[in-house]
PDB file of C-alpha atoms in Angstrom:
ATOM      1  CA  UNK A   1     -15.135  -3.211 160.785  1.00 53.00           C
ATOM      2  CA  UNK A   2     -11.399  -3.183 161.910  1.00 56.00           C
ATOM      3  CA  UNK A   3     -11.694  -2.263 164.882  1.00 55.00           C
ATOM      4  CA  UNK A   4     -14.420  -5.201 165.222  1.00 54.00           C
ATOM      5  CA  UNK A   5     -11.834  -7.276 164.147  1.00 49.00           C
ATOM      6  CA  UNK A   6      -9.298  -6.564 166.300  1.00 61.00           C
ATOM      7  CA  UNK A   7     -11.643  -6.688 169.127  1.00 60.00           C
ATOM      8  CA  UNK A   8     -12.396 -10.203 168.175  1.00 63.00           C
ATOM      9  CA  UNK A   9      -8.901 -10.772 168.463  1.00 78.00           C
ATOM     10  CA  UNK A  10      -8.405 -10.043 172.361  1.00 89.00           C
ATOM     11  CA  UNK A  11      -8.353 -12.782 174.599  1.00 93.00           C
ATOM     12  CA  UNK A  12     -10.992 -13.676 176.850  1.00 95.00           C
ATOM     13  CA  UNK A  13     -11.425 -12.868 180.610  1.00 96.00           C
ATOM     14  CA  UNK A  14     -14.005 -13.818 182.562  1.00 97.00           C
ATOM     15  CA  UNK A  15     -14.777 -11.697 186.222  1.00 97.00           C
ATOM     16  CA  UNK A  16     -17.081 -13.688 188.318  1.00 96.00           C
ATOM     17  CA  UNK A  17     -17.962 -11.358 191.912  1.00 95.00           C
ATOM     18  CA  UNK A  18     -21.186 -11.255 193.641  1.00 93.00           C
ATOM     19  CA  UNK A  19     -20.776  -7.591 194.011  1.00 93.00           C
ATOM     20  CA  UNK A  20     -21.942  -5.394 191.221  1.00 93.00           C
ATOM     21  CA  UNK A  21     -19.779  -2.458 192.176  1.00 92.00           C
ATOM     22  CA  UNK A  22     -16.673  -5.013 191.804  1.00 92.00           C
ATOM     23  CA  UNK A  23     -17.712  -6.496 188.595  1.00 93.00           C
ATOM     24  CA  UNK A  24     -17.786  -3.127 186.778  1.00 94.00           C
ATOM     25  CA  UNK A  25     -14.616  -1.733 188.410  1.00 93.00           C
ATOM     26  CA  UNK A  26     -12.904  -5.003 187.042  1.00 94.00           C
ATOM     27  CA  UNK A  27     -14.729  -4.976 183.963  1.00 95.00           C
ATOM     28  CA  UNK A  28     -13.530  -1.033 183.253  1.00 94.00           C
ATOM     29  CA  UNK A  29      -9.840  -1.778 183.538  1.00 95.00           C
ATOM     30  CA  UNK A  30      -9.932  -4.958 182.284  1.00 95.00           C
ATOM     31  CA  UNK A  31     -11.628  -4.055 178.804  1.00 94.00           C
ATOM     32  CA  UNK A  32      -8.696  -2.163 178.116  1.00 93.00           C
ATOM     33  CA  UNK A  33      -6.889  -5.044 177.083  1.00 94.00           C
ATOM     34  CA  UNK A  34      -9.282  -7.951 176.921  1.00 95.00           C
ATOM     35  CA  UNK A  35     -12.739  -9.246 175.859  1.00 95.00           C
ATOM     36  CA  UNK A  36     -14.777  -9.122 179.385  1.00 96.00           C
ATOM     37  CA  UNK A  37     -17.272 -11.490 180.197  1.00 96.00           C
ATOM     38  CA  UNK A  38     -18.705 -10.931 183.700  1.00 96.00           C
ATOM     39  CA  UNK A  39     -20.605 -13.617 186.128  1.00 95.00           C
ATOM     40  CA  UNK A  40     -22.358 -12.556 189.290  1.00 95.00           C
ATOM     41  CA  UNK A  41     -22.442 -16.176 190.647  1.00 94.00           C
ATOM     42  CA  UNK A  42     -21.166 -19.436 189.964  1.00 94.00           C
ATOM     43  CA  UNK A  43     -23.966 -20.620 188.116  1.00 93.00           C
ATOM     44  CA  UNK A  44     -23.400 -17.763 186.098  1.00 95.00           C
ATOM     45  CA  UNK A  45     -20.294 -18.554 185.405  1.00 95.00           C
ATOM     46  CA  UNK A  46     -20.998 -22.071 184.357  1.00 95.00           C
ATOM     47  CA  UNK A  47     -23.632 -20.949 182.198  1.00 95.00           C
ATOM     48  CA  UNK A  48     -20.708 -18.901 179.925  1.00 95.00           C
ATOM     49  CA  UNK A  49     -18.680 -21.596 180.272  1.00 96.00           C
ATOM     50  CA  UNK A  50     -21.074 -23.680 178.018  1.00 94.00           C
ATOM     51  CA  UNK A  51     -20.494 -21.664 175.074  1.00 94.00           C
ATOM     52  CA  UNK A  52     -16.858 -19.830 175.609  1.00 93.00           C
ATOM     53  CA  UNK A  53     -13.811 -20.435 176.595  1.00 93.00           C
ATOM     54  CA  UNK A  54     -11.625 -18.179 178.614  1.00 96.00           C
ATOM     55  CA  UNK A  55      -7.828 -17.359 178.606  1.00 95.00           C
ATOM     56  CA  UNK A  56      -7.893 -16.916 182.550  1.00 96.00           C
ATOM     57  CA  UNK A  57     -11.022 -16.757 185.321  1.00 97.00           C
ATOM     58  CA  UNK A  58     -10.547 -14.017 188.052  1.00 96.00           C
ATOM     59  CA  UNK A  59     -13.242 -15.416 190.846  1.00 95.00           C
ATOM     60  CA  UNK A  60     -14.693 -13.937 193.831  1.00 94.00           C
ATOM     61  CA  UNK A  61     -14.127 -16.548 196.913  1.00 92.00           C
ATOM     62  CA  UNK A  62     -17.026 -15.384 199.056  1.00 90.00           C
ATOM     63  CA  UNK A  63     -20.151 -15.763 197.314  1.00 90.00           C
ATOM     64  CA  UNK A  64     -23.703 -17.199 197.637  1.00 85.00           C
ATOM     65  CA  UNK A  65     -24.750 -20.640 196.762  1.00 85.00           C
ATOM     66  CA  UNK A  66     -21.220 -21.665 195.936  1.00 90.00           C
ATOM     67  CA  UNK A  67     -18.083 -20.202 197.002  1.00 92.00           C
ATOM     68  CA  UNK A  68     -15.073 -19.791 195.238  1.00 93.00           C
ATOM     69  CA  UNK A  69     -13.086 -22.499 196.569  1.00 94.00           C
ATOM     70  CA  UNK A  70     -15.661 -25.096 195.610  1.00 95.00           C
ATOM     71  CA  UNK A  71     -16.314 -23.598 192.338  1.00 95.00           C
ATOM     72  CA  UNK A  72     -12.473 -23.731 191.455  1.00 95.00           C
ATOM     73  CA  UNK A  73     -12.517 -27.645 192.461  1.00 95.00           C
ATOM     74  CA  UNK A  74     -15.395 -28.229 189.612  1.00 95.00           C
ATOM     75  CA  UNK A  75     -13.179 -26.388 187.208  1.00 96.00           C
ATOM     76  CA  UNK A  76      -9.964 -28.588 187.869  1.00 94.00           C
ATOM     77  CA  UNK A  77     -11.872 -31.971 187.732  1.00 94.00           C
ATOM     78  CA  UNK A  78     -13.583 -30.709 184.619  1.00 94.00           C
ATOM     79  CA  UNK A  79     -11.455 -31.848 181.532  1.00 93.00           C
ATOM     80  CA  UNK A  80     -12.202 -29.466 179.656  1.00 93.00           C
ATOM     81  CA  UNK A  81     -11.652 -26.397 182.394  1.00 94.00           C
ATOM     82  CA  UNK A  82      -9.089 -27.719 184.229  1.00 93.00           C
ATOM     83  CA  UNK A  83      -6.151 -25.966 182.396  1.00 92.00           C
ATOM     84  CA  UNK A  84      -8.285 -22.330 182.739  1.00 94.00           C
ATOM     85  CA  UNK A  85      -5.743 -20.618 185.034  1.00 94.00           C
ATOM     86  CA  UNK A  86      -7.621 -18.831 187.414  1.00 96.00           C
ATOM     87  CA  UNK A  87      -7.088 -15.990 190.272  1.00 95.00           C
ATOM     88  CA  UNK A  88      -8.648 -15.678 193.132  1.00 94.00           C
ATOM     89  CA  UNK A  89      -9.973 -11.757 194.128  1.00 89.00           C
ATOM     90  CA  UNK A  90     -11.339 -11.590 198.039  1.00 83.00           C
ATOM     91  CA  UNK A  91     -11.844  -9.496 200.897  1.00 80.00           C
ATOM     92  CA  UNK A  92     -10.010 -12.335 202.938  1.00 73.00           C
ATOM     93  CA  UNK A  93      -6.228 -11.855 204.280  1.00 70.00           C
ATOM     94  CA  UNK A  94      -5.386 -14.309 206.397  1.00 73.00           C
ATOM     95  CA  UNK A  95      -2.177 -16.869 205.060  1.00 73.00           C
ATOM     96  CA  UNK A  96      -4.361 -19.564 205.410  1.00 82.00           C
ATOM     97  CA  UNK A  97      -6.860 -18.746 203.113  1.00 79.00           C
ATOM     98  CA  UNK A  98      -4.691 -17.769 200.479  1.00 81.00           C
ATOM     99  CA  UNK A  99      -2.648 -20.625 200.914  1.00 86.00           C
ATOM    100  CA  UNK A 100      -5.799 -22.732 200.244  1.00 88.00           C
ATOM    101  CA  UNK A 101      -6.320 -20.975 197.221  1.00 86.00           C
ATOM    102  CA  UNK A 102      -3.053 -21.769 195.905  1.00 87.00           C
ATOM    103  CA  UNK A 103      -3.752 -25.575 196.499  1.00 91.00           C
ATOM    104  CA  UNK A 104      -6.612 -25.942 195.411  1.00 92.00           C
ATOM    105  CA  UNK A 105      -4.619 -24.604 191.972  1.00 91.00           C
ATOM    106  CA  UNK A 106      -5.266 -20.835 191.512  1.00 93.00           C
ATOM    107  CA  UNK A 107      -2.236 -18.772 190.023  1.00 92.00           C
ATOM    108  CA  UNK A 108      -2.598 -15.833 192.070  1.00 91.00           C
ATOM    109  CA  UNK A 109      -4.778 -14.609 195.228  1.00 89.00           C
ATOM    110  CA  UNK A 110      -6.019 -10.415 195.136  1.00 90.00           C
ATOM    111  CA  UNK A 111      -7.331  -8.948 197.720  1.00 87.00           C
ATOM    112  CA  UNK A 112     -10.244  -6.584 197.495  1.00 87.00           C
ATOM    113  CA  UNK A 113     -10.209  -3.678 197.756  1.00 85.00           C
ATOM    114  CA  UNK A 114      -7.697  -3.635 194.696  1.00 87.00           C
ATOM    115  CA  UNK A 115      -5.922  -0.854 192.737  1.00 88.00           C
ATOM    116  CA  UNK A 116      -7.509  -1.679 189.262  1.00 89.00           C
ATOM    117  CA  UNK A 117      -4.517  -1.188 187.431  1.00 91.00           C
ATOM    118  CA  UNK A 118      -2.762  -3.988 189.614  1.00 91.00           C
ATOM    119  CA  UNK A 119      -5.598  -6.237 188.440  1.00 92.00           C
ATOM    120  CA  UNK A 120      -4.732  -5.521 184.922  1.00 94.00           C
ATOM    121  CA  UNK A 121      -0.829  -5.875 185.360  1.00 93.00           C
ATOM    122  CA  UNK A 122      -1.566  -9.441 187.528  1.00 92.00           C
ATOM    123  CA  UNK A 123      -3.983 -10.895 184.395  1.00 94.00           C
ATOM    124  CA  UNK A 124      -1.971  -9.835 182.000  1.00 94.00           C
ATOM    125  CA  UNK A 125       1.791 -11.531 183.539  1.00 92.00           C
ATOM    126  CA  UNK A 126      -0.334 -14.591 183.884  1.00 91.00           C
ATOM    127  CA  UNK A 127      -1.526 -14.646 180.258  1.00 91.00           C
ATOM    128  CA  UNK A 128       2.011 -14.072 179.219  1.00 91.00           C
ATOM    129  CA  UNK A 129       3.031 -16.751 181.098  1.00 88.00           C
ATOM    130  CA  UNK A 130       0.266 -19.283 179.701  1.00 83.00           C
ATOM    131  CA  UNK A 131       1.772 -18.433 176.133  1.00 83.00           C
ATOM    132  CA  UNK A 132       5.021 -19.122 177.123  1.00 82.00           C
ATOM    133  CA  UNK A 133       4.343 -22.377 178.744  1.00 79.00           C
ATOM    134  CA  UNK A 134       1.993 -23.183 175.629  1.00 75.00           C
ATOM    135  CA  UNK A 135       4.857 -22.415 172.825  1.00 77.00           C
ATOM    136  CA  UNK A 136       7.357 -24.542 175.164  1.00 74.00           C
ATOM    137  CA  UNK A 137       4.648 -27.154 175.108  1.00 70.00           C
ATOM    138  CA  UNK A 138       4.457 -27.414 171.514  1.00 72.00           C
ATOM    139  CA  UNK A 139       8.106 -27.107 171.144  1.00 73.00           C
ATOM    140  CA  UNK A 140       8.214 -30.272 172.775  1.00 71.00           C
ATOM    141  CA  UNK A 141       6.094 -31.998 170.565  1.00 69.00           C
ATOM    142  CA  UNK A 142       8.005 -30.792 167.605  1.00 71.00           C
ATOM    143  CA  UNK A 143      10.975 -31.972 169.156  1.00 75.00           C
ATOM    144  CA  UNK A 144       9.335 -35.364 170.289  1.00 73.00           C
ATOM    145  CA  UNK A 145       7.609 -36.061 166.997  1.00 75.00           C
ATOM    146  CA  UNK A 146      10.981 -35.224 164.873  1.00 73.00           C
ATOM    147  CA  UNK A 147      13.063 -37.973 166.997  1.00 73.00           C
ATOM    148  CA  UNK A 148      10.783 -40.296 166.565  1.00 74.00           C
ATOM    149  CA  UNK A 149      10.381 -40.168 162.888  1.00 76.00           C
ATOM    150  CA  UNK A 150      14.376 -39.698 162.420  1.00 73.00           C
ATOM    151  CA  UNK A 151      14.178 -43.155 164.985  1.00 78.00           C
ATOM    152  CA  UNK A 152      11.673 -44.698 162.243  1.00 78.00           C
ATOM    153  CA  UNK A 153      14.075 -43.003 159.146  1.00 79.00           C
ATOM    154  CA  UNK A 154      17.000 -44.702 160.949  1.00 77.00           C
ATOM    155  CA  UNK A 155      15.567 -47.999 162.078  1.00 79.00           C
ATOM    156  CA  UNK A 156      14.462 -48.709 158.081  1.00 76.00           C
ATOM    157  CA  UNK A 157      17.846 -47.779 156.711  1.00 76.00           C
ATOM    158  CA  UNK A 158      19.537 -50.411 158.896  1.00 78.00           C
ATOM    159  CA  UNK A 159      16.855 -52.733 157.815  1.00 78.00           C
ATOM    160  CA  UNK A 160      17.597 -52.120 154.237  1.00 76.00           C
ATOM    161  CA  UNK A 161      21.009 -52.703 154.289  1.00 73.00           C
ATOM    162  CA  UNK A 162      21.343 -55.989 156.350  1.00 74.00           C
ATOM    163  CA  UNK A 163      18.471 -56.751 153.366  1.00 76.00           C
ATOM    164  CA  UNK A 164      21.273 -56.280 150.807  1.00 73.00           C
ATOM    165  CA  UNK A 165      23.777 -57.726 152.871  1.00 72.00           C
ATOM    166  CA  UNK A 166      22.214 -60.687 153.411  1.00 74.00           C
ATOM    167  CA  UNK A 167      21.660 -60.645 149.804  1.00 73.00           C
ATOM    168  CA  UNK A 168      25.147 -60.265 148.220  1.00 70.00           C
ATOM    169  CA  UNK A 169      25.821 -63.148 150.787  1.00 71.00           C
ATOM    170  CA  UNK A 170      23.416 -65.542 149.210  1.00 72.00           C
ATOM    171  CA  UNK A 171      24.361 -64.720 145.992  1.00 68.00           C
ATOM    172  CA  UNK A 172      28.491 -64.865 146.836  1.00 67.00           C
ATOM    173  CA  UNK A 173      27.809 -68.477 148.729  1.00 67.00           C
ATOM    174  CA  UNK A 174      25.573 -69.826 145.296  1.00 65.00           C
ATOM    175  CA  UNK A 175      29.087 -68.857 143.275  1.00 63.00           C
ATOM    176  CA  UNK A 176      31.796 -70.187 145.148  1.00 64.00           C
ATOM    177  CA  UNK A 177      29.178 -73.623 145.407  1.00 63.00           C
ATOM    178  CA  UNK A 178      29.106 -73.884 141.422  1.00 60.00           C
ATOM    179  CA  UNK A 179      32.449 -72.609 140.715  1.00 56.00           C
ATOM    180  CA  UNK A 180      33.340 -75.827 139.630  1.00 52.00           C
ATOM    181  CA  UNK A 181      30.472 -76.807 137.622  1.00 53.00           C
ATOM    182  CA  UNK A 182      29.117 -73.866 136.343  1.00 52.00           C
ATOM    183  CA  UNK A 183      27.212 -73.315 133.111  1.00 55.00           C
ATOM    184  CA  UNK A 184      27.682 -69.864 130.508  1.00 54.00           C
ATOM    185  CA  UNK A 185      24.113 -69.664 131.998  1.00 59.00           C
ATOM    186  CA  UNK A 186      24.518 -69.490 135.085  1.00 60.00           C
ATOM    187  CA  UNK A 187      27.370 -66.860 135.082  1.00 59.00           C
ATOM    188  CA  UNK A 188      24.783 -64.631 133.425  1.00 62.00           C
ATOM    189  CA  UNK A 189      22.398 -65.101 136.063  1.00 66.00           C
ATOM    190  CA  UNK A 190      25.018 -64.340 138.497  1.00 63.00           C
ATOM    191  CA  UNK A 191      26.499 -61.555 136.929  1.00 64.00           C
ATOM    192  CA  UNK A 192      22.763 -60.236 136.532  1.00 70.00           C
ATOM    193  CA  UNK A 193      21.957 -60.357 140.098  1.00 69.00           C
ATOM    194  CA  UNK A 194      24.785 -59.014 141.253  1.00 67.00           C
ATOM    195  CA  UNK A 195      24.679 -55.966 138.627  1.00 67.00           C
ATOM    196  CA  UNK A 196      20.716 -55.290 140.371  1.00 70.00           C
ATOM    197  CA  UNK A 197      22.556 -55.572 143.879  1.00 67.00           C
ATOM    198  CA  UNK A 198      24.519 -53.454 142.891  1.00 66.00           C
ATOM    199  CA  UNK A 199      22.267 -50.582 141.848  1.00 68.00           C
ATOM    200  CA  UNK A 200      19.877 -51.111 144.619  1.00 66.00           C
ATOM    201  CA  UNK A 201      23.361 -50.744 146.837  1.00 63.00           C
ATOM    202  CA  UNK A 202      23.920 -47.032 144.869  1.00 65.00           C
ATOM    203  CA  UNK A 203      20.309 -45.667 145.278  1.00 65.00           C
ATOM    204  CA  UNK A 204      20.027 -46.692 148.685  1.00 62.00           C
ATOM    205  CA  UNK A 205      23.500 -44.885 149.192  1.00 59.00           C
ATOM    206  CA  UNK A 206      25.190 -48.127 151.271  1.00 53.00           C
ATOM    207  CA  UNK A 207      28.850 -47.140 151.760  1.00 51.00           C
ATOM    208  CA  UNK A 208      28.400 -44.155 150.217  1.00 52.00           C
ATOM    209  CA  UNK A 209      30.958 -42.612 152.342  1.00 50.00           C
ATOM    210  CA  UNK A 210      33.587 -44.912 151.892  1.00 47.00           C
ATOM    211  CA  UNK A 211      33.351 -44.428 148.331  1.00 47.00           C
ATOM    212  CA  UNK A 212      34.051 -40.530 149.048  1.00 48.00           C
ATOM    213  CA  UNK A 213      37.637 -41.644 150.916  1.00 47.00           C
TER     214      UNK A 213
END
């Protein structure tokens, strides 16, 4: 049951290669790290892709019905694909073709035939990679979100006390006009606005750091 559990836990890798002999090579080394799912086409591989999600695609460029290079232009227009890193494994070696690969948005370009354990080293950089970027990523949001509430924490205090400014001006301006005519009443109702003023002042902390000097 552990050991279920923990394989649960690996990420998910999916080997797409027209060639059987390359599909279990990859699939051997590969399943000593990872969960393996392997596709013999591209229709394959969009079949899997209907019910899983992978951590990183390693795809075969030359290959029946359609290639790698068109399959990898589906997966970047795809919302929900398009952030699948994915490297490309061919027999091709010419500059050109790798340096299509790369624009079209692949990570990394192997050539077959590969050492196996290279396979497993190149997957396993780019997955550490993809965390990285993903923690940085969220990071950023933390960061973003915080500013913006301490903008929205800031924004309300200033708000609050031009509120109670504006309101100890009132009331000083409605004294110094009755000063001269002005009632035992009315000095209670002054003296009891001023006195709530006041306390709204001292749990809203206004000029709280004057008071300290």
């Amino acid at each position: 049951m552990e050991n279920e559990k923990k394989e649960n836990e690996k990420k998910l890798v999916f080997l797409v290669d027209d060639n059987p002999a390359t599909l279990q090579s990859g699939k051997n080394v590969l399943s000593m790290n990872f969960r393996v799912a392997t596709a013999p086409s591209a229709v394959k591989l969009f079949e899997l892709l209907q019910t899983n999600t992978p951590e990183i695609i390693v795809l075969d460029i030359d290959m029946p019905e359609l290639n790698g290079y068109e399959v990898i232009k589906v997966l970047k227009f795809r919302q929900d694909t398009k952030d699948i890193p994915v490297i490309f494994l061919t027999g091709k070696t010419e500059a050109d073709d790798e340096l299509m690969g790369l624009n079209l948005g692949a990570v990394d370009y192997i050539t077959k035939p590969f050492q196996p354990m290279l396979l497993l080293k190149r997957v396993e950089m780019h997955l550490l990679v993809e965390t990285q970027k993903r923690k940085l990523e969220k990071q950023s949001a933390e960061l973003l979100n915080y500013s913006n509430n301490l903008q929205k924490m800031v924004w309300e205090k200033i708000q609050n006390v031009l509120e109670l400014q504006d309101t100890l001006f009132k009331t000083m301006k409605e004294l110094s006009e009755c000063r001269n005519d002005i009632t035992e009443g009315q000095i209670d109702r002054v003296q009891e606005r001023i006195k709530t003023l006041l306390e709204e002042m001292e749990k809203s902390k206004v000029y709280c750091e004057e008071k300290k000097q």
